[in-house]
Amino acid sequence: MKTFRIGGIHPAENKFSAGKKIQQADIPKMVAIPLAHYIGAQSEAVVKRGDEVKVGQLIGKASGFVSANVHASVSGKVAKVDVQLDATGYRRQSVYINVEGDEWLETIDKTPDVKRECLLSKEEIINKIQDAGIVGLGGATFPAHVKLSPPPGKKAEVLIINAVECEPYLTCDHQLMLEHGEEILVGVTILMKALEVDKAIVGIENNKPDAIKHLKALANTFKGITIEPLKVQYPQGGEKQLIDAVIKRQVPSGKIPVEVGAVVFNVGTTFAVYEAVQKNKPMFERIMTITGKDASNPSNYRVRLGTYLSHVVELAGGIPEGTGKIVGGGPMMGRSLMNLDVPMAKGSAGVLFMRDEESIRKPVLNCIRCAKCVSVCPMGLEPFLLMAQSERNMWEDMETNKVMDCIECGSCSYICPSNRPLLDYIRFGKSTVGSIIRNRNVK
C-alpha cells in the first residue's frame, strides 16, 4: 500500500461521525463574516452599514494577487463593519449581517442536477474561481487561483486531489465524497483543464473503502482520473507527503509542489470549484464536523460562513458534560478555542470536544535523547533540537536547521515519552524566523 517514505505515526482514528449524512445547519439571526480567513492579504469591504445584501453577493474584494474575495452567506441588512475575535484569537475586520429571509443572487444555479460539460477556456475557469473566492479547504486556505497560476517556467504534469482526511475525528471530506462524488470528479476535470494536464490522481486512505469504491466506479466515465488507495499513516494528507506517496517525488526544501510537476487540491476545494464554475456559486458555506467521544450527535454539517460556532454546537446537542477543551479542527493540527463566540471561517473543518482527562497536559520531563521525535518527523527534522533552540532564542540556528520546513503536524509531540511541548516551541520559533525572513527580503 502506497505511503510517504519519511516518518509518520498512527493515532487512534476516532471517526465517530463517519457515515453521518450531511445536515444543513439552520441559518442564524446574525452572522459575522471575517474579511481575512485565508493565507494572504485581507480583502477590502465593499459594503457599509445599512446596505441590503443577498446570498452570494460580494462584500469583500481581494486586495492583491494572494488574496481572496469574500461573499455574503446570508441575505439581509449590513449591521456594521467592525472587528471580531476569530478562532485563532486575533481580531479581524468582519461584516456583520442581520438575517432577513434567504434570498440568493439570481445568477446562482440552485438545481441539484450535475452539470458535467465545461466549455470555458483555461483563463475563464481561473477567473471564475478567483471571482468566487475559492481557497484551500484542507487547512492552509491558500487562494486557489494562485495555485492555478504557476511561476514562469514552471509547468504542472499531474493534478493530485487530497481526499486523505488523515486528521483523527474529522469526516466531512469522507461524507462529501459519498454524497457528491460525481460533482467532485467534474471539479477534477475542470482543474485539469485549468492546469493543462491530462492526468489526475485522487489519493484516499484505505480506511474509507466505501468512498474508494464509489469514486472508482464513477471514475470509469472520466478520462485521465485515477483513484489511489493509500496506507493509513498520519500525516498522509500533508501536501509533500501525499506527493511522495502517489508519484514518488520529494519536494526539495523551500520549494513548492510544482517544482516536481505536481499541483495539489483538497477534495472539498475541488467540490467548491465545481460549484463556482458550473453553478456560479461563490464560496459562502462549507461542510464541517462536530464531534467528540462524548458528543451526543457527532455529525457533518453544511454551515454558512460567519455563523458563530456556538450556534452549530447547539444543533449538534451542545457541549458534552465533562468537556475539558474545545478544539477548532482535529486533535493533531487544530487549535484550542477560548470560547465558541467566534465565526465559522473558510478553513473551519470541525469542532472537537475533548474530555477533561484528555485535555490536561502531563508533567514535562527532561529529554531522554530517545530520538523518537526524529524518527516520526515526516520532514526529516530534529524536533528536540529545534525546541531547544527556540527556548534559547537561537533564530539563526533554527533557520539553518530548516524550521520553515515544519508542517506543524504534531507527530513529535504525540510520540514524545517525556511529554515535551515540542510543537508549541517549534511553532513559536517558526513564526519568529518567518518574520525575520520576510523583513530581510523587504530590505
mmCIF file of N, CA, C and O in Angstrom, residues 143-235:
data_model
loop_
_atom_site.group_PDB
_atom_site.id
_atom_site.type_symbol
_atom_site.label_atom_id
_atom_site.label_comp_id
_atom_site.label_asym_id
_atom_site.label_seq_id
_atom_site.Cartn_x
_atom_site.Cartn_y
_atom_site.Cartn_z
ATOM 1 N N PRO A 143 -5.331 30.811 -1.555
ATOM 2 C CA PRO A 143 -6.221 31.136 -2.671
ATOM 3 C C PRO A 143 -6.003 30.212 -3.869
ATOM 4 O O PRO A 143 -4.875 30.062 -4.353
ATOM 5 N N ALA A 144 -7.088 29.598 -4.359
ATOM 6 C CA ALA A 144 -6.985 28.579 -5.404
ATOM 7 C C ALA A 144 -6.453 29.126 -6.720
ATOM 8 O O ALA A 144 -5.716 28.436 -7.434
ATOM 9 N N HIS A 145 -6.831 30.353 -7.063
ATOM 10 C CA HIS A 145 -6.397 30.893 -8.355
ATOM 11 C C HIS A 145 -4.881 31.066 -8.419
ATOM 12 O O HIS A 145 -4.291 31.035 -9.502
ATOM 13 N N VAL A 146 -4.229 31.245 -7.257
ATOM 14 C CA VAL A 146 -2.777 31.388 -7.224
ATOM 15 C C VAL A 146 -2.111 30.055 -7.573
ATOM 16 O O VAL A 146 -1.139 30.000 -8.329
ATOM 17 N N LYS A 147 -2.654 28.964 -7.013
ATOM 18 C CA LYS A 147 -2.120 27.632 -7.329
ATOM 19 C C LYS A 147 -2.265 27.301 -8.812
ATOM 20 O O LYS A 147 -1.474 26.550 -9.371
ATOM 21 N N LEU A 148 -3.306 27.846 -9.428
ATOM 22 C CA LEU A 148 -3.553 27.570 -10.839
ATOM 23 C C LEU A 148 -2.729 28.470 -11.756
ATOM 24 O O LEU A 148 -2.862 28.393 -12.983
ATOM 25 N N SER A 149 -1.896 29.305 -11.161
ATOM 26 C CA SER A 149 -1.047 30.215 -11.946
ATOM 27 C C SER A 149 0.409 30.019 -11.520
ATOM 28 O O SER A 149 0.963 30.851 -10.796
ATOM 29 N N PRO A 150 1.040 28.909 -11.959
ATOM 30 C CA PRO A 150 2.421 28.616 -11.550
ATOM 31 C C PRO A 150 3.389 29.708 -11.975
ATOM 32 O O PRO A 150 3.122 30.460 -12.918
ATOM 33 N N PRO A 151 4.533 29.819 -11.272
ATOM 34 C CA PRO A 151 5.544 30.812 -11.633
ATOM 35 C C PRO A 151 6.030 30.594 -13.069
ATOM 36 O O PRO A 151 5.955 29.475 -13.581
ATOM 37 N N PRO A 152 6.537 31.625 -13.719
ATOM 38 C CA PRO A 152 7.035 31.496 -15.090
ATOM 39 C C PRO A 152 8.087 30.386 -15.202
ATOM 40 O O PRO A 152 8.967 30.260 -14.347
ATOM 41 N N GLY A 153 7.950 29.574 -16.227
ATOM 42 C CA GLY A 153 8.906 28.496 -16.444
ATOM 43 C C GLY A 153 8.559 27.207 -15.732
ATOM 44 O O GLY A 153 9.228 26.182 -15.917
ATOM 45 N N LYS A 154 7.503 27.223 -14.888
ATOM 46 C CA LYS A 154 7.084 26.019 -14.176
ATOM 47 C C LYS A 154 5.793 25.475 -14.786
ATOM 48 O O LYS A 154 4.878 26.239 -15.098
ATOM 49 N N LYS A 155 5.743 24.183 -14.972
ATOM 50 C CA LYS A 155 4.579 23.557 -15.609
ATOM 51 C C LYS A 155 4.153 22.314 -14.837
ATOM 52 O O LYS A 155 4.968 21.470 -14.491
ATOM 53 N N ALA A 156 2.864 22.226 -14.541
ATOM 54 C CA ALA A 156 2.334 21.046 -13.852
ATOM 55 C C ALA A 156 2.270 19.861 -14.813
ATOM 56 O O ALA A 156 1.986 20.023 -16.005
ATOM 57 N N GLU A 157 2.543 18.673 -14.297
ATOM 58 C CA GLU A 157 2.424 17.442 -15.068
ATOM 59 C C GLU A 157 1.238 16.607 -14.599
ATOM 60 O O GLU A 157 0.641 15.874 -15.379
ATOM 61 N N VAL A 158 0.932 16.733 -13.325
ATOM 62 C CA VAL A 158 -0.139 15.913 -12.749
ATOM 63 C C VAL A 158 -0.886 16.713 -11.680
ATOM 64 O O VAL A 158 -0.288 17.493 -10.932
ATOM 65 N N LEU A 159 -2.191 16.520 -11.632
ATOM 66 C CA LEU A 159 -3.027 17.094 -10.574
ATOM 67 C C LEU A 159 -3.270 16.021 -9.526
ATOM 68 O O LEU A 159 -3.647 14.891 -9.860
ATOM 69 N N ILE A 160 -3.026 16.351 -8.265
ATOM 70 C CA ILE A 160 -3.267 15.404 -7.167
ATOM 71 C C ILE A 160 -4.380 15.959 -6.283
ATOM 72 O O ILE A 160 -4.320 17.105 -5.845
ATOM 73 N N ILE A 161 -5.408 15.143 -6.067
ATOM 74 C CA ILE A 161 -6.523 15.547 -5.205
ATOM 75 C C ILE A 161 -6.346 14.908 -3.835
ATOM 76 O O ILE A 161 -6.271 13.678 -3.701
ATOM 77 N N ASN A 162 -6.284 15.741 -2.815
ATOM 78 C CA ASN A 162 -6.094 15.279 -1.441
ATOM 79 C C ASN A 162 -7.448 14.924 -0.822
ATOM 80 O O ASN A 162 -8.178 15.794 -0.348
ATOM 81 N N ALA A 163 -7.772 13.644 -0.865
ATOM 82 C CA ALA A 163 -9.004 13.142 -0.249
ATOM 83 C C ALA A 163 -8.657 12.224 0.916
ATOM 84 O O ALA A 163 -9.411 11.312 1.254
ATOM 85 N N VAL A 164 -7.501 12.478 1.526
ATOM 86 C CA VAL A 164 -6.954 11.595 2.562
ATOM 87 C C VAL A 164 -7.719 11.716 3.878
ATOM 88 O O VAL A 164 -8.115 10.723 4.483
ATOM 89 N N GLU A 165 -7.902 12.948 4.331
ATOM 90 C CA GLU A 165 -8.530 13.244 5.626
ATOM 91 C C GLU A 165 -7.939 12.365 6.726
ATOM 92 O O GLU A 165 -8.615 11.555 7.358
ATOM 93 N N CYS A 166 -6.619 12.564 6.946
ATOM 94 C CA CYS A 166 -5.894 11.740 7.920
ATOM 95 C C CYS A 166 -6.058 12.244 9.348
ATOM 96 O O CYS A 166 -5.743 11.520 10.296
ATOM 97 N N GLU A 167 -6.520 13.469 9.522
ATOM 98 C CA GLU A 167 -6.719 14.019 10.867
ATOM 99 C C GLU A 167 -7.760 13.188 11.617
ATOM 100 O O GLU A 167 -8.869 12.953 11.119
ATOM 101 N N PRO A 168 -7.439 12.669 12.821
ATOM 102 C CA PRO A 168 -8.423 11.910 13.599
ATOM 103 C C PRO A 168 -9.709 12.706 13.815
ATOM 104 O O PRO A 168 -9.705 13.939 13.808
ATOM 105 N N TYR A 169 -10.808 12.009 13.970
ATOM 106 C CA TYR A 169 -12.139 12.542 14.264
ATOM 107 C C TYR A 169 -12.857 13.140 13.049
ATOM 108 O O TYR A 169 -14.059 12.949 12.895
ATOM 109 N N LEU A 170 -12.171 13.890 12.194
ATOM 110 C CA LEU A 170 -12.854 14.609 11.117
ATOM 111 C C LEU A 170 -13.339 13.664 10.011
ATOM 112 O O LEU A 170 -12.622 12.755 9.597
ATOM 113 N N THR A 171 -14.564 13.916 9.520
ATOM 114 C CA THR A 171 -15.150 13.050 8.485
ATOM 115 C C THR A 171 -15.878 13.843 7.397
ATOM 116 O O THR A 171 -16.564 13.262 6.570
ATOM 117 N N CYS A 172 -15.739 15.180 7.408
ATOM 118 C CA CYS A 172 -16.517 15.985 6.452
ATOM 119 C C CYS A 172 -16.134 15.693 5.003
ATOM 120 O O CYS A 172 -17.003 15.623 4.124
ATOM 121 N N ASP A 173 -14.841 15.485 4.716
ATOM 122 C CA ASP A 173 -14.420 15.170 3.351
ATOM 123 C C ASP A 173 -14.917 13.786 2.928
ATOM 124 O O ASP A 173 -15.321 13.580 1.782
ATOM 125 N N HIS A 174 -14.862 12.838 3.848
ATOM 126 C CA HIS A 174 -15.329 11.479 3.578
ATOM 127 C C HIS A 174 -16.799 11.483 3.163
ATOM 128 O O HIS A 174 -17.184 10.911 2.130
ATOM 129 N N GLN A 175 -17.606 12.166 3.935
ATOM 130 C CA GLN A 175 -19.034 12.194 3.621
ATOM 131 C C GLN A 175 -19.322 12.974 2.351
ATOM 132 O O GLN A 175 -20.223 12.638 1.585
ATOM 133 N N LEU A 176 -18.541 14.011 2.108
ATOM 134 C CA LEU A 176 -18.693 14.787 0.877
ATOM 135 C C LEU A 176 -18.473 13.907 -0.343
ATOM 136 O O LEU A 176 -19.215 13.991 -1.330
ATOM 137 N N MET A 177 -17.476 13.030 -0.273
ATOM 138 C CA MET A 177 -17.210 12.118 -1.398
ATOM 139 C C MET A 177 -18.362 11.160 -1.631
ATOM 140 O O MET A 177 -18.701 10.835 -2.771
ATOM 141 N N LEU A 178 -18.970 10.698 -0.552
ATOM 142 C CA LEU A 178 -20.076 9.750 -0.683
ATOM 143 C C LEU A 178 -21.326 10.401 -1.271
ATOM 144 O O LEU A 178 -22.066 9.775 -2.035
ATOM 145 N N GLU A 179 -21.550 11.665 -0.923
ATOM 146 C CA GLU A 179 -22.779 12.335 -1.355
ATOM 147 C C GLU A 179 -22.623 13.150 -2.636
ATOM 148 O O GLU A 179 -23.616 13.417 -3.323
ATOM 149 N N HIS A 180 -21.395 13.555 -2.957
ATOM 150 C CA HIS A 180 -21.195 14.422 -4.124
ATOM 151 C C HIS A 180 -20.004 13.967 -4.963
ATOM 152 O O HIS A 180 -19.249 14.794 -5.487
ATOM 153 N N GLY A 181 -19.850 12.662 -5.102
ATOM 154 C CA GLY A 181 -18.711 12.108 -5.833
ATOM 155 C C GLY A 181 -18.638 12.561 -7.277
ATOM 156 O O GLY A 181 -17.563 12.908 -7.783
ATOM 157 N N GLU A 182 -19.765 12.565 -7.968
ATOM 158 C CA GLU A 182 -19.754 12.941 -9.382
ATOM 159 C C GLU A 182 -19.361 14.408 -9.556
ATOM 160 O O GLU A 182 -18.562 14.752 -10.437
ATOM 161 N N GLU A 183 -19.926 15.278 -8.719
ATOM 162 C CA GLU A 183 -19.575 16.696 -8.795
ATOM 163 C C GLU A 183 -18.082 16.907 -8.543
ATOM 164 O O GLU A 183 -17.431 17.741 -9.197
ATOM 165 N N ILE A 184 -17.523 16.151 -7.595
ATOM 166 C CA ILE A 184 -16.094 16.262 -7.293
ATOM 167 C C ILE A 184 -15.260 15.887 -8.516
ATOM 168 O O ILE A 184 -14.299 16.579 -8.867
ATOM 169 N N LEU A 185 -15.617 14.809 -9.199
ATOM 170 C CA LEU A 185 -14.852 14.385 -10.368
ATOM 171 C C LEU A 185 -14.999 15.366 -11.528
ATOM 172 O O LEU A 185 -14.062 15.569 -12.303
ATOM 173 N N VAL A 186 -16.165 16.011 -11.648
ATOM 174 C CA VAL A 186 -16.298 17.082 -12.639
ATOM 175 C C VAL A 186 -15.350 18.221 -12.257
ATOM 176 O O VAL A 186 -14.678 18.802 -13.121
ATOM 177 N N GLY A 187 -15.285 18.524 -10.963
ATOM 178 C CA GLY A 187 -14.347 19.544 -10.486
ATOM 179 C C GLY A 187 -12.907 19.187 -10.815
ATOM 180 O O GLY A 187 -12.101 20.065 -11.161
ATOM 181 N N VAL A 188 -12.569 17.892 -10.729
ATOM 182 C CA VAL A 188 -11.216 17.439 -11.079
ATOM 183 C C VAL A 188 -10.928 17.741 -12.549
ATOM 184 O O VAL A 188 -9.863 18.253 -12.897
ATOM 185 N N THR A 189 -11.880 17.433 -13.424
ATOM 186 C CA THR A 189 -11.672 17.688 -14.860
ATOM 187 C C THR A 189 -11.521 19.186 -15.144
ATOM 188 O O THR A 189 -10.753 19.583 -16.018
ATOM 189 N N ILE A 190 -12.233 20.013 -14.397
ATOM 190 C CA ILE A 190 -12.121 21.472 -14.566
ATOM 191 C C ILE A 190 -10.722 21.947 -14.166
ATOM 192 O O ILE A 190 -10.092 22.742 -14.862
ATOM 193 N N LEU A 191 -10.219 21.426 -13.035
ATOM 194 C CA LEU A 191 -8.871 21.792 -12.587
ATOM 195 C C LEU A 191 -7.815 21.275 -13.555
ATOM 196 O O LEU A 191 -6.807 21.945 -13.811
ATOM 197 N N MET A 192 -8.029 20.081 -14.111
ATOM 198 C CA MET A 192 -7.111 19.538 -15.115
ATOM 199 C C MET A 192 -7.036 20.470 -16.323
ATOM 200 O O MET A 192 -5.959 20.730 -16.864
ATOM 201 N N LYS A 193 -8.185 20.962 -16.734
ATOM 202 C CA LYS A 193 -8.242 21.874 -17.880
ATOM 203 C C LYS A 193 -7.524 23.181 -17.565
ATOM 204 O O LYS A 193 -6.785 23.723 -18.400
ATOM 205 N N ALA A 194 -7.719 23.685 -16.355
ATOM 206 C CA ALA A 194 -7.078 24.945 -15.963
ATOM 207 C C ALA A 194 -5.562 24.803 -15.884
ATOM 208 O O ALA A 194 -4.827 25.749 -16.164
ATOM 209 N N LEU A 195 -5.081 23.613 -15.499
ATOM 210 C CA LEU A 195 -3.643 23.373 -15.370
ATOM 211 C C LEU A 195 -3.023 22.827 -16.650
ATOM 212 O O LEU A 195 -1.803 22.677 -16.745
ATOM 213 N N GLU A 196 -3.895 22.482 -17.610
ATOM 214 C CA GLU A 196 -3.462 21.894 -18.879
ATOM 215 C C GLU A 196 -2.686 20.599 -18.654
ATOM 216 O O GLU A 196 -1.601 20.378 -19.204
ATOM 217 N N VAL A 197 -3.252 19.729 -17.831
ATOM 218 C CA VAL A 197 -2.686 18.386 -17.619
ATOM 219 C C VAL A 197 -3.721 17.351 -18.027
ATOM 220 O O VAL A 197 -4.919 17.625 -18.037
ATOM 221 N N ASP A 198 -3.248 16.159 -18.368
ATOM 222 C CA ASP A 198 -4.175 15.096 -18.789
ATOM 223 C C ASP A 198 -4.213 13.940 -17.797
ATOM 224 O O ASP A 198 -4.756 12.880 -18.088
ATOM 225 N N LYS A 199 -3.646 14.169 -16.605
ATOM 226 C CA LYS A 199 -3.596 13.112 -15.601
ATOM 227 C C LYS A 199 -3.933 13.676 -14.225
ATOM 228 O O LYS A 199 -3.414 14.725 -13.824
ATOM 229 N N ALA A 200 -4.810 12.979 -13.513
ATOM 230 C CA ALA A 200 -5.159 13.370 -12.136
ATOM 231 C C ALA A 200 -5.233 12.119 -11.266
ATOM 232 O O ALA A 200 -5.710 11.069 -11.712
ATOM 233 N N ILE A 201 -4.752 12.249 -10.033
ATOM 234 C CA ILE A 201 -4.778 11.135 -9.077
ATOM 235 C C ILE A 201 -5.488 11.599 -7.814
ATOM 236 O O ILE A 201 -5.139 12.631 -7.234
ATOM 237 N N VAL A 202 -6.506 10.841 -7.407
ATOM 238 C CA VAL A 202 -7.243 11.136 -6.172
ATOM 239 C C VAL A 202 -6.746 10.179 -5.099
ATOM 240 O O VAL A 202 -6.979 8.971 -5.179
ATOM 241 N N GLY A 203 -6.030 10.704 -4.098
ATOM 242 C CA GLY A 203 -5.488 9.865 -3.030
ATOM 243 C C GLY A 203 -6.451 9.781 -1.854
ATOM 244 O O GLY A 203 -6.861 10.802 -1.311
ATOM 245 N N ILE A 204 -6.808 8.544 -1.460
ATOM 246 C CA ILE A 204 -7.738 8.320 -0.346
ATOM 247 C C ILE A 204 -7.165 7.239 0.574
ATOM 248 O O ILE A 204 -6.770 6.166 0.099
ATOM 249 N N GLU A 205 -7.113 7.501 1.877
ATOM 250 C CA GLU A 205 -6.651 6.470 2.805
ATOM 251 C C GLU A 205 -7.613 5.290 2.789
ATOM 252 O O GLU A 205 -8.824 5.464 2.666
ATOM 253 N N ASN A 206 -7.057 4.086 2.959
ATOM 254 C CA ASN A 206 -7.893 2.883 2.794
ATOM 255 C C ASN A 206 -8.799 2.580 3.982
ATOM 256 O O ASN A 206 -9.427 1.515 4.026
ATOM 257 N N ASN A 207 -8.924 3.535 4.919
ATOM 258 C CA ASN A 207 -9.947 3.391 5.961
ATOM 259 C C ASN A 207 -11.286 3.962 5.498
ATOM 260 O O ASN A 207 -12.235 4.054 6.280
ATOM 261 N N LYS A 208 -11.350 4.327 4.212
ATOM 262 C CA LYS A 208 -12.594 4.826 3.609
ATOM 263 C C LYS A 208 -12.944 3.964 2.391
ATOM 264 O O LYS A 208 -13.051 4.469 1.262
ATOM 265 N N PRO A 209 -13.116 2.656 2.585
ATOM 266 C CA PRO A 209 -13.348 1.751 1.445
ATOM 267 C C PRO A 209 -14.601 2.097 0.654
ATOM 268 O O PRO A 209 -14.643 1.896 -0.564
ATOM 269 N N ASP A 210 -15.643 2.615 1.334
ATOM 270 C CA ASP A 210 -16.869 2.968 0.617
ATOM 271 C C ASP A 210 -16.638 4.135 -0.338
ATOM 272 O O ASP A 210 -17.145 4.144 -1.468
ATOM 273 N N ALA A 211 -15.835 5.120 0.077
ATOM 274 C CA ALA A 211 -15.531 6.259 -0.790
ATOM 275 C C ALA A 211 -14.650 5.823 -1.960
ATOM 276 O O ALA A 211 -14.842 6.275 -3.099
ATOM 277 N N ILE A 212 -13.693 4.952 -1.685
ATOM 278 C CA ILE A 212 -12.813 4.445 -2.741
ATOM 279 C C ILE A 212 -13.626 3.698 -3.800
ATOM 280 O O ILE A 212 -13.479 3.934 -5.003
ATOM 281 N N LYS A 213 -14.495 2.815 -3.344
ATOM 282 C CA LYS A 213 -15.329 2.039 -4.269
ATOM 283 C C LYS A 213 -16.247 2.951 -5.080
ATOM 284 O O LYS A 213 -16.399 2.784 -6.300
ATOM 285 N N HIS A 214 -16.851 3.925 -4.407
ATOM 286 C CA HIS A 214 -17.789 4.835 -5.059
ATOM 287 C C HIS A 214 -17.103 5.677 -6.140
ATOM 288 O O HIS A 214 -17.582 5.777 -7.274
ATOM 289 N N LEU A 215 -15.951 6.258 -5.796
ATOM 290 C CA LEU A 215 -15.259 7.111 -6.759
ATOM 291 C C LEU A 215 -14.621 6.310 -7.888
ATOM 292 O O LEU A 215 -14.548 6.786 -9.026
ATOM 293 N N LYS A 216 -14.177 5.096 -7.581
ATOM 294 C CA LYS A 216 -13.616 4.254 -8.641
ATOM 295 C C LYS A 216 -14.676 3.946 -9.699
ATOM 296 O O LYS A 216 -14.406 3.967 -10.906
ATOM 297 N N ALA A 217 -15.896 3.647 -9.249
ATOM 298 C CA ALA A 217 -16.983 3.353 -10.183
ATOM 299 C C ALA A 217 -17.308 4.574 -11.044
ATOM 300 O O ALA A 217 -17.523 4.466 -12.254
ATOM 301 N N LEU A 218 -17.324 5.742 -10.408
ATOM 302 C CA LEU A 218 -17.612 6.974 -11.145
ATOM 303 C C LEU A 218 -16.483 7.350 -12.099
ATOM 304 O O LEU A 218 -16.713 7.860 -13.196
ATOM 305 N N ALA A 219 -15.239 7.090 -11.675
ATOM 306 C CA ALA A 219 -14.079 7.493 -12.472
ATOM 307 C C ALA A 219 -13.994 6.770 -13.811
ATOM 308 O O ALA A 219 -13.300 7.228 -14.724
ATOM 309 N N ASN A 220 -14.693 5.639 -13.940
ATOM 310 C CA ASN A 220 -14.692 4.908 -15.211
ATOM 311 C C ASN A 220 -15.260 5.738 -16.357
ATOM 312 O O ASN A 220 -14.994 5.455 -17.527
ATOM 313 N N THR A 221 -16.069 6.738 -16.013
ATOM 314 C CA THR A 221 -16.677 7.575 -17.055
ATOM 315 C C THR A 221 -15.940 8.901 -17.230
ATOM 316 O O THR A 221 -16.418 9.778 -17.933
ATOM 317 N N PHE A 222 -14.780 9.046 -16.581
ATOM 318 C CA PHE A 222 -13.969 10.259 -16.704
ATOM 319 C C PHE A 222 -12.589 9.877 -17.221
ATOM 320 O O PHE A 222 -11.982 8.929 -16.735
ATOM 321 N N LYS A 223 -12.081 10.623 -18.167
ATOM 322 C CA LYS A 223 -10.790 10.330 -18.769
ATOM 323 C C LYS A 223 -9.646 10.908 -17.942
ATOM 324 O O LYS A 223 -9.680 12.062 -17.530
ATOM 325 N N GLY A 224 -8.653 10.076 -17.680
ATOM 326 C CA GLY A 224 -7.418 10.541 -17.049
ATOM 327 C C GLY A 224 -7.424 10.611 -15.543
ATOM 328 O O GLY A 224 -6.451 11.068 -14.940
ATOM 329 N N ILE A 225 -8.512 10.161 -14.885
ATOM 330 C CA ILE A 225 -8.592 10.237 -13.412
ATOM 331 C C ILE A 225 -8.382 8.853 -12.798
ATOM 332 O O ILE A 225 -9.068 7.898 -13.151
ATOM 333 N N THR A 226 -7.429 8.763 -11.871
ATOM 334 C CA THR A 226 -7.144 7.512 -11.158
ATOM 335 C C THR A 226 -7.455 7.689 -9.675
ATOM 336 O O THR A 226 -7.102 8.718 -9.082
ATOM 337 N N ILE A 227 -8.106 6.699 -9.088
ATOM 338 C CA ILE A 227 -8.373 6.704 -7.641
ATOM 339 C C ILE A 227 -7.314 5.827 -6.979
ATOM 340 O O ILE A 227 -7.208 4.636 -7.284
ATOM 341 N N GLU A 228 -6.518 6.405 -6.083
ATOM 342 C CA GLU A 228 -5.380 5.709 -5.482
ATOM 343 C C GLU A 228 -5.585 5.471 -3.986
ATOM 344 O O GLU A 228 -5.529 6.404 -3.186
ATOM 345 N N PRO A 229 -5.852 4.206 -3.565
ATOM 346 C CA PRO A 229 -5.943 3.899 -2.130
ATOM 347 C C PRO A 229 -4.559 4.045 -1.484
ATOM 348 O O PRO A 229 -3.549 3.651 -2.075
ATOM 349 N N LEU A 230 -4.525 4.601 -0.287
ATOM 350 C CA LEU A 230 -3.263 4.833 0.406
ATOM 351 C C LEU A 230 -3.280 4.210 1.797
ATOM 352 O O LEU A 230 -4.341 4.031 2.399
ATOM 353 N N LYS A 231 -2.111 3.897 2.305
ATOM 354 C CA LYS A 231 -1.976 3.362 3.650
ATOM 355 C C LYS A 231 -2.436 4.396 4.675
ATOM 356 O O LYS A 231 -2.244 5.594 4.491
ATOM 357 N N VAL A 232 -3.051 3.926 5.747
ATOM 358 C CA VAL A 232 -3.442 4.833 6.829
ATOM 359 C C VAL A 232 -2.192 5.166 7.636
ATOM 360 O O VAL A 232 -1.663 4.334 8.375
ATOM 361 N N GLN A 233 -1.709 6.377 7.452
ATOM 362 C CA GLN A 233 -0.498 6.814 8.140
ATOM 363 C C GLN A 233 -0.499 8.334 8.216
ATOM 364 O O GLN A 233 -0.442 9.015 7.203
ATOM 365 N N TYR A 234 -0.557 8.848 9.416
ATOM 366 C CA TYR A 234 -0.572 10.298 9.621
ATOM 367 C C TYR A 234 0.847 10.846 9.505
ATOM 368 O O TYR A 234 1.783 10.206 10.016
ATOM 369 N N PRO A 235 1.109 11.998 8.864
ATOM 370 C CA PRO A 235 0.175 12.888 8.163
ATOM 371 C C PRO A 235 0.135 12.645 6.645
ATOM 372 O O PRO A 235 0.738 13.399 5.872
#
